[in-house]
mmCIF file of C-alpha atoms in Angstrom:
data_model
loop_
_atom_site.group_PDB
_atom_site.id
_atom_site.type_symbol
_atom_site.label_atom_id
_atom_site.label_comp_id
_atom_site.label_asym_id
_atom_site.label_seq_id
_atom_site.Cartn_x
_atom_site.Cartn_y
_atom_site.Cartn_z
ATOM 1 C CA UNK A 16 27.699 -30.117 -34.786
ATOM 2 C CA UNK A 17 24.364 -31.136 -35.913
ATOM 3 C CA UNK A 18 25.604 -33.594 -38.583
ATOM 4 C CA UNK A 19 27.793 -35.399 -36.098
ATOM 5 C CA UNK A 20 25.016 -35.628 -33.811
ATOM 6 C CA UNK A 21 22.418 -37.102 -36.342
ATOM 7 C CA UNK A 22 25.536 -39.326 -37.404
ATOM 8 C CA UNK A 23 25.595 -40.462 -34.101
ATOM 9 C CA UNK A 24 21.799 -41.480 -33.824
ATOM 10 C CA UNK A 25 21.345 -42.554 -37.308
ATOM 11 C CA UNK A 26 21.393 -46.926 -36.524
ATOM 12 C CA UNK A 27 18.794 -45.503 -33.329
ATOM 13 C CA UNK A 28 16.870 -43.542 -35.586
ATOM 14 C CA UNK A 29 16.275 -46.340 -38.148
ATOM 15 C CA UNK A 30 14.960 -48.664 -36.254
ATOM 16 C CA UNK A 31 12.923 -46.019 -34.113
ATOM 17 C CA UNK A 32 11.160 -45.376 -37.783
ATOM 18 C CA UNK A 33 10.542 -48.611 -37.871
ATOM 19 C CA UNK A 34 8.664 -49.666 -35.049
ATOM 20 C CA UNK A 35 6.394 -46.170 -35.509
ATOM 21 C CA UNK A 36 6.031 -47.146 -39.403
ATOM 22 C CA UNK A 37 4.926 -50.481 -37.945
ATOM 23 C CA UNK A 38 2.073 -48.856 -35.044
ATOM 24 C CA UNK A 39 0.986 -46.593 -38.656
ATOM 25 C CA UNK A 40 0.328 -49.730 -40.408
ATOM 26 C CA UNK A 41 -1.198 -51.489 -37.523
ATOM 27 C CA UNK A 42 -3.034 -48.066 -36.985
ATOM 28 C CA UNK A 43 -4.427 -48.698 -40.806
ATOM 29 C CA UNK A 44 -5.430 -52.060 -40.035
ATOM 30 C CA UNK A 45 -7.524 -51.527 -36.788
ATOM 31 C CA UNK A 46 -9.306 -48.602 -38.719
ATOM 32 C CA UNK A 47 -10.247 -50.931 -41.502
ATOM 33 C CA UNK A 48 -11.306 -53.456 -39.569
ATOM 34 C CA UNK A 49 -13.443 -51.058 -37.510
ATOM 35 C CA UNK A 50 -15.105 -50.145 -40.161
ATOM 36 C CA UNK A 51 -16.532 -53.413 -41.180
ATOM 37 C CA UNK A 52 -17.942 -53.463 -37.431
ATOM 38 C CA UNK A 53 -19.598 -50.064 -37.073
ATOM 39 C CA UNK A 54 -20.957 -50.611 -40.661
ATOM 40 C CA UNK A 55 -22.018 -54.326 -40.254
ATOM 41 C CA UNK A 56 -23.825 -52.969 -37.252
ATOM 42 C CA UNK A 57 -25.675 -50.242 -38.834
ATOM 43 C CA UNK A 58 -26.920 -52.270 -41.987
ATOM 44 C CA UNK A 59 -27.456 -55.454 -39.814
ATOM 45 C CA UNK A 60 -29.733 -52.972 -37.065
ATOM 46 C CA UNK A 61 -31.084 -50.755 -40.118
ATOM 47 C CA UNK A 62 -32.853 -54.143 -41.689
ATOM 48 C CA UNK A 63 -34.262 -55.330 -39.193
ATOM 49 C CA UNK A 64 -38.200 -56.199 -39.259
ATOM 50 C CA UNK A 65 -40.278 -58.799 -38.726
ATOM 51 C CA UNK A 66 -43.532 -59.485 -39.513
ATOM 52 C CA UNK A 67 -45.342 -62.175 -37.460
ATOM 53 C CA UNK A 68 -47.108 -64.968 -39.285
ATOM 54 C CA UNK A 69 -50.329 -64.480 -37.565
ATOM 55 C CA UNK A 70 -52.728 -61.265 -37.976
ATOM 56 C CA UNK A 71 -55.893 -60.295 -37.678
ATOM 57 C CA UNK A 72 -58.744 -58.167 -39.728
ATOM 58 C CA UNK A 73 -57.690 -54.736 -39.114
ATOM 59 C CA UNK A 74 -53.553 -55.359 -37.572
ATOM 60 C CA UNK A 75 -50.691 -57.238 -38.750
ATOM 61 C CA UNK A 76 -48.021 -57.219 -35.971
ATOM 62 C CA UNK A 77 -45.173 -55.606 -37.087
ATOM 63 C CA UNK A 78 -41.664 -54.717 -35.583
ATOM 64 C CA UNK A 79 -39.247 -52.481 -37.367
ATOM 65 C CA UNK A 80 -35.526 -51.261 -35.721
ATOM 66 C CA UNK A 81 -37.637 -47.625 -36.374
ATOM 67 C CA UNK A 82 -40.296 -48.767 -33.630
ATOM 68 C CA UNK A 83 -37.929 -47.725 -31.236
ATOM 69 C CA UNK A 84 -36.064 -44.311 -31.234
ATOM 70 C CA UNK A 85 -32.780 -45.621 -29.688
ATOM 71 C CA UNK A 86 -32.435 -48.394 -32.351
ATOM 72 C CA UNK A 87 -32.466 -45.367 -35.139
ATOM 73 C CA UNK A 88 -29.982 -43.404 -32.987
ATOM 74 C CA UNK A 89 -28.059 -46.208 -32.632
ATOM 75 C CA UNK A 90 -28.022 -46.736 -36.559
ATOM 76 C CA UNK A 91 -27.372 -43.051 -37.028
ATOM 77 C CA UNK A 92 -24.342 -43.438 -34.791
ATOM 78 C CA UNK A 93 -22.973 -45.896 -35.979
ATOM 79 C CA UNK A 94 -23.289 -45.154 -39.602
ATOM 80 C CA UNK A 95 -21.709 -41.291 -38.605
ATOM 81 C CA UNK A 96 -18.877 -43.416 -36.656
ATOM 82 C CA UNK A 97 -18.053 -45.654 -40.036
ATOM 83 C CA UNK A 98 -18.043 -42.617 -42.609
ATOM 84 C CA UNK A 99 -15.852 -40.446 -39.812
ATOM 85 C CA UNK A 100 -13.038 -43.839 -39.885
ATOM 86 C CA UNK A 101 -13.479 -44.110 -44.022
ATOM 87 C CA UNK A 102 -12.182 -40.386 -43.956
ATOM 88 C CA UNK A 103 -9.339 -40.850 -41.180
ATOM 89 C CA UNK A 104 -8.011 -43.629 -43.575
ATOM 90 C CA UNK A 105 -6.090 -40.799 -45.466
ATOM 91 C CA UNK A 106 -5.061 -39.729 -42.206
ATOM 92 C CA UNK A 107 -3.648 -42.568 -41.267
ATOM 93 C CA UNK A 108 -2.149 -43.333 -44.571
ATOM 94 C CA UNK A 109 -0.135 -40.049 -44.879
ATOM 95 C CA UNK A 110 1.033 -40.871 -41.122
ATOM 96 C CA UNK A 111 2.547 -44.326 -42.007
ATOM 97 C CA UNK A 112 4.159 -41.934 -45.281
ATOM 98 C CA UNK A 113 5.605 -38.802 -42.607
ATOM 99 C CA UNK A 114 6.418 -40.366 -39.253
ATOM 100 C CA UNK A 115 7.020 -36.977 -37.671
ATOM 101 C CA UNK A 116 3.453 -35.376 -38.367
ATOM 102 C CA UNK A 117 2.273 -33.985 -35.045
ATOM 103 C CA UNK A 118 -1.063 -31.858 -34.998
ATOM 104 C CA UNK A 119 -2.462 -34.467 -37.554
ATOM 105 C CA UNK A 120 -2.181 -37.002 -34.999
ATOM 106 C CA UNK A 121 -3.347 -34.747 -31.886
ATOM 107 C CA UNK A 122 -6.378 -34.284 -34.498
ATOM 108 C CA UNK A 123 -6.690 -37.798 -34.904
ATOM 109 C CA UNK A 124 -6.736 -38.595 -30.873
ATOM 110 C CA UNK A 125 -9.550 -35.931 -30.491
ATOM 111 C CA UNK A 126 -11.596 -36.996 -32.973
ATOM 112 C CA UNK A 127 -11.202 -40.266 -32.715
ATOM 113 C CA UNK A 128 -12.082 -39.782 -28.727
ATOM 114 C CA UNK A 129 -15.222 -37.743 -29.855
ATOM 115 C CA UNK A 130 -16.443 -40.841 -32.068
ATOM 116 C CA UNK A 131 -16.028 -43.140 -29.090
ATOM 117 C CA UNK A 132 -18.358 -41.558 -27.209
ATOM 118 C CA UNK A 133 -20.634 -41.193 -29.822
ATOM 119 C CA UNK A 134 -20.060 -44.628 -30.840
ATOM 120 C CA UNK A 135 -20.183 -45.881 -26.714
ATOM 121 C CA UNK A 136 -23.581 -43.759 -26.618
ATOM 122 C CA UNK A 137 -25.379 -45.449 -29.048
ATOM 123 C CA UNK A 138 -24.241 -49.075 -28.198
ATOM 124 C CA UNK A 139 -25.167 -48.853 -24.655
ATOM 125 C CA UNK A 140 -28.336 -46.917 -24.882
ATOM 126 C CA UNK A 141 -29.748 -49.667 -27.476
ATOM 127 C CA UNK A 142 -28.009 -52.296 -25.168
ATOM 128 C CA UNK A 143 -29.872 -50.949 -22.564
ATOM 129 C CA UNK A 144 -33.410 -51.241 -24.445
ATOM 130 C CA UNK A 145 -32.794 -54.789 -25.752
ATOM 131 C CA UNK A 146 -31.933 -55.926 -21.907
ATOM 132 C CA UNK A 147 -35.818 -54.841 -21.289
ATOM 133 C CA UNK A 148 -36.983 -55.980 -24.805
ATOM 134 C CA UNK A 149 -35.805 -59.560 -23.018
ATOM 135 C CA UNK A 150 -36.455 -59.424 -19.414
ATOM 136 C CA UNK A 151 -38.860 -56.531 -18.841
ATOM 137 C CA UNK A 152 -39.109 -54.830 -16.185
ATOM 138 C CA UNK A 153 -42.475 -56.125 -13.330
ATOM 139 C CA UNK A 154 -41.949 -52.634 -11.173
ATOM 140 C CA UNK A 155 -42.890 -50.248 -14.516
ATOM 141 C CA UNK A 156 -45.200 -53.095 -16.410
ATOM 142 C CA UNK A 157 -42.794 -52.752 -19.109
ATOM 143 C CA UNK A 158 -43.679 -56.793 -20.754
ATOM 144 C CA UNK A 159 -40.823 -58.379 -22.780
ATOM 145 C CA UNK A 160 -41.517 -58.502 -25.862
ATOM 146 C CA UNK A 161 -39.084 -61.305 -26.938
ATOM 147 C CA UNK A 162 -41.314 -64.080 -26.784
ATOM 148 C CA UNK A 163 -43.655 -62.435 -29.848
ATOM 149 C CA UNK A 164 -40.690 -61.169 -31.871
ATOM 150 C CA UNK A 165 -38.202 -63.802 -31.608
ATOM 151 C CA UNK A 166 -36.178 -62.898 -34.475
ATOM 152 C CA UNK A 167 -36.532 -59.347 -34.321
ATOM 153 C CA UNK A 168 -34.557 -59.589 -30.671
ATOM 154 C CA UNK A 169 -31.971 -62.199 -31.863
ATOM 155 C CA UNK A 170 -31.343 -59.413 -35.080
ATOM 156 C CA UNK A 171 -30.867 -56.064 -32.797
ATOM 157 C CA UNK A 172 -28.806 -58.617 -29.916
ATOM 158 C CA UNK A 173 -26.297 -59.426 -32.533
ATOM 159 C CA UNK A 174 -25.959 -56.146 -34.071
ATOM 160 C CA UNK A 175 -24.347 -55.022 -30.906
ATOM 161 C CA UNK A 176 -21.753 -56.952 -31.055
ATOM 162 C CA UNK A 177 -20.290 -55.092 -34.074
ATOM 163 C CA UNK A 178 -20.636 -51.401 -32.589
ATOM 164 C CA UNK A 179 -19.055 -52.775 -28.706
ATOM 165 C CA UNK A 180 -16.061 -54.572 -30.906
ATOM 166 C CA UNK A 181 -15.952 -50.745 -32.704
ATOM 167 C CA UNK A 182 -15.459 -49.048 -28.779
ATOM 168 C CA UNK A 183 -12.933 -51.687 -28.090
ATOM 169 C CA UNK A 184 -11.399 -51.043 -31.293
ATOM 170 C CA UNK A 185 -11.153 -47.173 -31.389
ATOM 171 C CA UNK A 186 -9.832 -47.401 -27.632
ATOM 172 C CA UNK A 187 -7.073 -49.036 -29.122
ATOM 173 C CA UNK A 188 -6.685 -46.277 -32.012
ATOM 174 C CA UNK A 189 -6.252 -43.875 -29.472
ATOM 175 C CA UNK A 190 -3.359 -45.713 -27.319
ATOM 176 C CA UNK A 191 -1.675 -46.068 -30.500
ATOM 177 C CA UNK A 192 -1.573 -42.622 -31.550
ATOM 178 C CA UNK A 193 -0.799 -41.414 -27.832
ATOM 179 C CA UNK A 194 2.329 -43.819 -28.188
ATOM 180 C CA UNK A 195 3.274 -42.829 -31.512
ATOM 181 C CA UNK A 196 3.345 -39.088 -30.145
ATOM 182 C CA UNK A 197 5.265 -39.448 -27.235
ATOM 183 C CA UNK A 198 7.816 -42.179 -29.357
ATOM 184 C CA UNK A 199 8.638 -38.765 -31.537
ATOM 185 C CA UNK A 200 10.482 -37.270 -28.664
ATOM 186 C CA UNK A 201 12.561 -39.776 -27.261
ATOM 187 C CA UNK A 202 16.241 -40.516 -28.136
ATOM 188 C CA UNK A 203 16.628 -36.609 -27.581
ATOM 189 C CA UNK B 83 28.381 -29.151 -27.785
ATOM 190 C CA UNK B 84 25.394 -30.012 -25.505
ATOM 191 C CA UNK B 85 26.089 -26.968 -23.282
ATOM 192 C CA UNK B 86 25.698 -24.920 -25.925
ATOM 193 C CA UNK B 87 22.383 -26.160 -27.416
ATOM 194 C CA UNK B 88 21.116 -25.820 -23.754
ATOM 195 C CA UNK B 89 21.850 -22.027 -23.575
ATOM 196 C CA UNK B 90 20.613 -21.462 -26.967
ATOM 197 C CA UNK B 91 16.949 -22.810 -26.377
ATOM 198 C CA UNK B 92 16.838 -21.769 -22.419
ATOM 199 C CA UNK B 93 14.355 -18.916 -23.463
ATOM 200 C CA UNK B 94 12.288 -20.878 -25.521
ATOM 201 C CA UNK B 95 12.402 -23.801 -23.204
ATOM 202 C CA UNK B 96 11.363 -21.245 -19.888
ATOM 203 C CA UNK B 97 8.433 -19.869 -22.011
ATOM 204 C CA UNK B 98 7.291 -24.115 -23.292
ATOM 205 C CA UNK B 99 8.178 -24.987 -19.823
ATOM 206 C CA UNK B 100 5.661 -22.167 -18.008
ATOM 207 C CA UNK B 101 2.669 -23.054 -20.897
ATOM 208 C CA UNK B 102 3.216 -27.064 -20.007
ATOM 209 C CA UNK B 103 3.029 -26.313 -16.276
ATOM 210 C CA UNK B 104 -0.092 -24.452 -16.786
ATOM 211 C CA UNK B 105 -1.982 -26.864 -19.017
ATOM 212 C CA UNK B 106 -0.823 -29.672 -16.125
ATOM 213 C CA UNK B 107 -2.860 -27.145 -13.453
ATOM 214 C CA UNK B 108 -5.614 -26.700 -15.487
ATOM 215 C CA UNK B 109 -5.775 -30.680 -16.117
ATOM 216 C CA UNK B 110 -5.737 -30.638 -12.395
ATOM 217 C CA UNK B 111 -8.336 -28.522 -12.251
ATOM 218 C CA UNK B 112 -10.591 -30.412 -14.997
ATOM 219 C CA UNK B 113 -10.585 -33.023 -12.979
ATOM 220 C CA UNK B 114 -11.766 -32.229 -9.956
ATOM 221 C CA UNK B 115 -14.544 -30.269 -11.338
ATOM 222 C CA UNK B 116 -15.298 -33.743 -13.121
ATOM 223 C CA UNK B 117 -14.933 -35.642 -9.355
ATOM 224 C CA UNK B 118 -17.613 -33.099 -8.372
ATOM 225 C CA UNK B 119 -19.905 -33.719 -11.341
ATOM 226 C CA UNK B 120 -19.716 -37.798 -11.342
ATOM 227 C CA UNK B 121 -20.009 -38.388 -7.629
ATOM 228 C CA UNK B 122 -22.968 -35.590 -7.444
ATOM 229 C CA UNK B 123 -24.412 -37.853 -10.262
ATOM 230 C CA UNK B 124 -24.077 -40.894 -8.224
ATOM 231 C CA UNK B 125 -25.385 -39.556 -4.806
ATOM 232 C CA UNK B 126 -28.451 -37.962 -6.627
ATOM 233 C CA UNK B 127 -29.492 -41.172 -8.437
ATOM 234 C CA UNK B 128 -28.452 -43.425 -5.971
ATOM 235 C CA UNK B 129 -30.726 -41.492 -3.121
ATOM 236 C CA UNK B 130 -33.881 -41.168 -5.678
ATOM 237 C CA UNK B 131 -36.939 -42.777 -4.045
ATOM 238 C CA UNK B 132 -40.529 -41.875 -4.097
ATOM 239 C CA UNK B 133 -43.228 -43.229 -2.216
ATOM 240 C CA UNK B 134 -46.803 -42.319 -3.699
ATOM 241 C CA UNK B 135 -49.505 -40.083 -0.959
ATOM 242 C CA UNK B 136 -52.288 -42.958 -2.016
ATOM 243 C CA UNK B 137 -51.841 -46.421 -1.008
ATOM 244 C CA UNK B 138 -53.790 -49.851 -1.090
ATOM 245 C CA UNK B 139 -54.241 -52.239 1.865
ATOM 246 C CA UNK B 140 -51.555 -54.434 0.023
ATOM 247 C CA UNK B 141 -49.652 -52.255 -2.243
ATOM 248 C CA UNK B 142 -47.684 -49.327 -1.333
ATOM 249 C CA UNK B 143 -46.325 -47.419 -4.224
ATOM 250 C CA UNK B 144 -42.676 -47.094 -4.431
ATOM 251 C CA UNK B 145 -40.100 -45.999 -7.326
ATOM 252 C CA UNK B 146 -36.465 -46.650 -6.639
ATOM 253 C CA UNK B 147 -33.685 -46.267 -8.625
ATOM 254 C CA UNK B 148 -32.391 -49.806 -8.050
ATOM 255 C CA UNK B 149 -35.709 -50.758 -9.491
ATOM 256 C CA UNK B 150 -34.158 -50.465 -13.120
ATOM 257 C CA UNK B 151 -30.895 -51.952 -13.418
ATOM 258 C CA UNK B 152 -29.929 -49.698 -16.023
ATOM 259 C CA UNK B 153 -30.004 -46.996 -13.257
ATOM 260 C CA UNK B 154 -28.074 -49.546 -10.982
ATOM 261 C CA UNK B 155 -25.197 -49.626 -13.322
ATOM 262 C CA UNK B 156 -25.451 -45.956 -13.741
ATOM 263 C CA UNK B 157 -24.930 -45.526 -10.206
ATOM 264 C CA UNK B 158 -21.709 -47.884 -10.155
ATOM 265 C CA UNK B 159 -20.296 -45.835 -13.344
ATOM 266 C CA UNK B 160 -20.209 -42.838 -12.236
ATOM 267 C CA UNK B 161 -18.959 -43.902 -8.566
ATOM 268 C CA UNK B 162 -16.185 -46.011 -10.281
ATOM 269 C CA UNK B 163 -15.281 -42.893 -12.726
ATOM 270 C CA UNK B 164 -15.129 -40.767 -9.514
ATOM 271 C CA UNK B 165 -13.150 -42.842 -7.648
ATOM 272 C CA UNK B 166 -10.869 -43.073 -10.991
ATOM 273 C CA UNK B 167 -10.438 -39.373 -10.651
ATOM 274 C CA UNK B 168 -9.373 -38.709 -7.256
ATOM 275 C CA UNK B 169 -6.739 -41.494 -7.801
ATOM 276 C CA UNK B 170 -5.337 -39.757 -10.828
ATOM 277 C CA UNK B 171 -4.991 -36.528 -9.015
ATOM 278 C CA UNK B 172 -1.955 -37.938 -7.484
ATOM 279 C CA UNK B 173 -0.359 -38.278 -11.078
ATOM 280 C CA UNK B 174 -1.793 -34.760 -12.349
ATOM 281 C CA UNK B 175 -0.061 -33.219 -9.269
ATOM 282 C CA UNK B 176 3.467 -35.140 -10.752
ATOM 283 C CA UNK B 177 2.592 -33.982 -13.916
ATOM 284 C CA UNK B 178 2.608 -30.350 -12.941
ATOM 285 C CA UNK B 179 5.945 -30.901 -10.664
ATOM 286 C CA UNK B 180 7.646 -33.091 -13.636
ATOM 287 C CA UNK B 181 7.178 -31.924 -16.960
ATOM 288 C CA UNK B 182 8.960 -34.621 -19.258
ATOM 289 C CA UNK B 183 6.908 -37.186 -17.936
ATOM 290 C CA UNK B 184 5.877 -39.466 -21.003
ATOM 291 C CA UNK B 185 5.060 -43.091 -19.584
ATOM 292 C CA UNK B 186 2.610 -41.853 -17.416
ATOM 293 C CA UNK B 187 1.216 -39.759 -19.632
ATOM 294 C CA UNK B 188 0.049 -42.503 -21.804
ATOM 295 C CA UNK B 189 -1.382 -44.491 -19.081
ATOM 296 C CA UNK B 190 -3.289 -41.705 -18.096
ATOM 297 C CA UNK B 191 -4.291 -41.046 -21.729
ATOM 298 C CA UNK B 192 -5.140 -44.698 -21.393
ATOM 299 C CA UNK B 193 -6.817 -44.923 -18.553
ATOM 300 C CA UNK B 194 -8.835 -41.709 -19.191
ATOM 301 C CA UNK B 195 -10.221 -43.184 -22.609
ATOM 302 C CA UNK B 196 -11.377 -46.675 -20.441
ATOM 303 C CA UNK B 197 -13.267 -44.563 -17.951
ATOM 304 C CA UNK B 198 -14.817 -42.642 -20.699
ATOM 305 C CA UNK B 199 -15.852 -45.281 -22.148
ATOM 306 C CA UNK B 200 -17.737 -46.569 -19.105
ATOM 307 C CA UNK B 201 -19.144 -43.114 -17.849
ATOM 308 C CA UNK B 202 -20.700 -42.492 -21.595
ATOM 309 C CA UNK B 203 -22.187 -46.294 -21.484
ATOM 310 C CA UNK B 204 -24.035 -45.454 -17.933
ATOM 311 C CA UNK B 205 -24.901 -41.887 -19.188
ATOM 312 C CA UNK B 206 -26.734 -42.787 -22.326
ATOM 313 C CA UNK B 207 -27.983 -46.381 -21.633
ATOM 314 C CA UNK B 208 -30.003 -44.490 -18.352
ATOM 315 C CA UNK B 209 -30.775 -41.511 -20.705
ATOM 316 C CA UNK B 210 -32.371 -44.387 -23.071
ATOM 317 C CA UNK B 211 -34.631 -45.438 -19.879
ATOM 318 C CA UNK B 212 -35.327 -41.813 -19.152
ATOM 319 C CA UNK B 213 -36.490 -41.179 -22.610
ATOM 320 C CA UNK B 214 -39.092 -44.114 -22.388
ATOM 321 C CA UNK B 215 -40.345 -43.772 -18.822
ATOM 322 C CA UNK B 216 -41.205 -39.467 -20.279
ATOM 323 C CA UNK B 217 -42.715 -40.914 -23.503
ATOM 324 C CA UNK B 218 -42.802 -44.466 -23.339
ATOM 325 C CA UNK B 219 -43.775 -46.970 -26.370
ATOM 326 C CA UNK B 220 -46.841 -47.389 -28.230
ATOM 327 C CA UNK B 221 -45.511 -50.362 -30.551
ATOM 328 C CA UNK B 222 -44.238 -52.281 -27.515
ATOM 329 C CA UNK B 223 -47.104 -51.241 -25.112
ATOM 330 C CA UNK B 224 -44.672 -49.558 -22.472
ATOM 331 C CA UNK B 225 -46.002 -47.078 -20.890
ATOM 332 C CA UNK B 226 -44.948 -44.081 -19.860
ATOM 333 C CA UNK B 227 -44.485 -44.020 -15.719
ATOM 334 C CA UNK B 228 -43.612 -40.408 -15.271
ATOM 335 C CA UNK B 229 -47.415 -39.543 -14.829
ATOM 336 C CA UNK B 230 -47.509 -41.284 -11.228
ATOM 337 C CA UNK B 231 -43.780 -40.928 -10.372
ATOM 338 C CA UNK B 232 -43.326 -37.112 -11.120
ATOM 339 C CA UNK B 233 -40.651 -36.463 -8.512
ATOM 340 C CA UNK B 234 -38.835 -39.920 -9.264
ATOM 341 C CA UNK B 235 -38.438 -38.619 -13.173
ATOM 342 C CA UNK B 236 -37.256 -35.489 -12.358
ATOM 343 C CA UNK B 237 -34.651 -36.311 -10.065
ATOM 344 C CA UNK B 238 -33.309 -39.233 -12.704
ATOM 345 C CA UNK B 239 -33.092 -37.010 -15.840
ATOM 346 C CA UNK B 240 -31.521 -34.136 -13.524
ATOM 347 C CA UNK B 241 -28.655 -36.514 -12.397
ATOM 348 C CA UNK B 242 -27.813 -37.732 -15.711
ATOM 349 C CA UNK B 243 -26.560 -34.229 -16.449
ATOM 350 C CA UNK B 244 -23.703 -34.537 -14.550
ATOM 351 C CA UNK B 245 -23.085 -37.534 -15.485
ATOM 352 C CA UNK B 246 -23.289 -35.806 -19.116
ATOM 353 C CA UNK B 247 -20.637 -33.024 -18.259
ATOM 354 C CA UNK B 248 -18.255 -35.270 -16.862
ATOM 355 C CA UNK B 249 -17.550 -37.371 -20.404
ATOM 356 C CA UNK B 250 -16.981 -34.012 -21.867
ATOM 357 C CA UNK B 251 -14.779 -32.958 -19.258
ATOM 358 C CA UNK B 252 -12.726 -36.295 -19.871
ATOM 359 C CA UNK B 253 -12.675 -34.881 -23.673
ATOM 360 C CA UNK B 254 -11.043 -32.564 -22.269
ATOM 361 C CA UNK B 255 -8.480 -34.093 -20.396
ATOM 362 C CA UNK B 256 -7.832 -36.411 -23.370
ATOM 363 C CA UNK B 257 -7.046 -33.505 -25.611
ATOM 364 C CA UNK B 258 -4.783 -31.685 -23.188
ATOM 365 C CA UNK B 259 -2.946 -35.010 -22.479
ATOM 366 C CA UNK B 260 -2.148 -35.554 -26.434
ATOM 367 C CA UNK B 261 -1.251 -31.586 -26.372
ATOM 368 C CA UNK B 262 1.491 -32.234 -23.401
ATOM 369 C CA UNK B 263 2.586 -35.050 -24.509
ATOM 370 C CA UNK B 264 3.657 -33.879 -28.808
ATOM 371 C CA UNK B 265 4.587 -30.278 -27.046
ATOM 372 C CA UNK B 266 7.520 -32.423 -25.018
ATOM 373 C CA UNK B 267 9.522 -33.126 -28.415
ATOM 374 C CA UNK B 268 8.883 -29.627 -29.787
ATOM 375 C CA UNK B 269 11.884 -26.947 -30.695
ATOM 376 C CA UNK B 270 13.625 -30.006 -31.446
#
């Protein structure tokens, strides 16, 4: 009975295997690829100082990322986010190897939600500082200080790029792996 | 053939059925503690005002919320993540009726993860504003404006806790949504 019935949705099955071996491998790729975001990020945001070319007797002007707490919590985060997708690479790996693991994968979805927020939290709070680093803010005579340190701004701008592409990316991660779940139980 | 394999998992299936139905309640449950949260976020930033007892022939002191943009966009967050919610009730009720219910599962899943994504961004970029108007900045001269508007900083940080609960309450409903949907193609 069972034999005839696994007969029976053997050509199904194949290509079923297929397609989810295919979302394991793309799953692979997206990781690896987030990765060089969140960790491009964090070096690109952990380097950042500038010194300005003018000083006087007793104060150079200085600006490091550590100046401001949120650009170290956004380092931290994304830094934690990278290592956490290094280590789901075996994950990921052993799912594109057994199709059919299950509570792996619910694993993967709740950690991988966990990091997003993480991940979101840090991006947005430090986007949040940079927009007054630029414009300021007249009500709280909070001064921009982009016009002193140019390059400073331009560095801790474009480092955000690499941790929102990581949100985008790990959104993805998660659709994936909610696919690849619910794929295990059709065709029954 | 199929008759038969019907009979022989009916228990099993009554008892899978009866744990799926309740996990579909309690998402419906999640979520409208997480409607509460959100939307009492929202209403108690977006009514925050404070007008000082000490004014100048010219200047009145005000502090409102729309005065920082970053508490602007915290306000549309969390009213856009509420709104989200009461929507999906409609499919967490199906859910509950209709337990083999994949597709819209993952759209949920799908949509959940988006709205996460936006209710942690307005969460932690205001809780980055917070943070500096209680300590403010000695390296970029901002000050700290919680000394004149008391009231005003009190009623900001207390709606961002809300705010706070409802992205792990959408944890939540992530997790049970990956649960439901790999339970559907167990005792296979």
């Amino acid at each position: 009975m069972k034999a005839g019935a696994l007969e029976l949705g053997h050509a199904s099955k194949m290509t079923k295997n297929g397609v989810n071996r295919g979302m394991s491998i793309l799953d692979l790729f997206i990781r690896i690829i987030a990765i060089i975001a969140t960790l491009g990020s964090a070096i690109a945001m952990g380097t950042t100082n500038e010194t300005l070319p003018f000083f006087t007797q007793f104060v150079r002007f200085k600006a490091k990322y550590s100046d401001l707490p949120t650009f170290t919590f956004f380092v931290v985060a994304n830094a934690i986010v990278s290592a956490y997708l290094v280590l789901s690479l075996g994950l990921s790996i052993y799912h594109i190897m057994r199709n059919r693991a299950q509570a792996t994968r619910i694993a993967l979805i709740f950690f991988d939600v966990a990091m997003l927020g993480l991940l979101t939290a840090g991006a947005s709070a430090s986007a949040a500082i940079v927009y007054l680093a630029h414009k300021g803010n007249t009500k709280t005579n909070w001064f921009p200080i982009c016009q002193q340190y140019d390059s400073f701004c331009h560095r801790t701008s474009g480092s955000l790029v690499g941790s929102f592409a990581g949100v985008v990316l790990i959104i993805l991660l998660v659709f994936l792996s909610a696919i690849a779940l619910s794929r295990q139980s059709l065709n029954h």
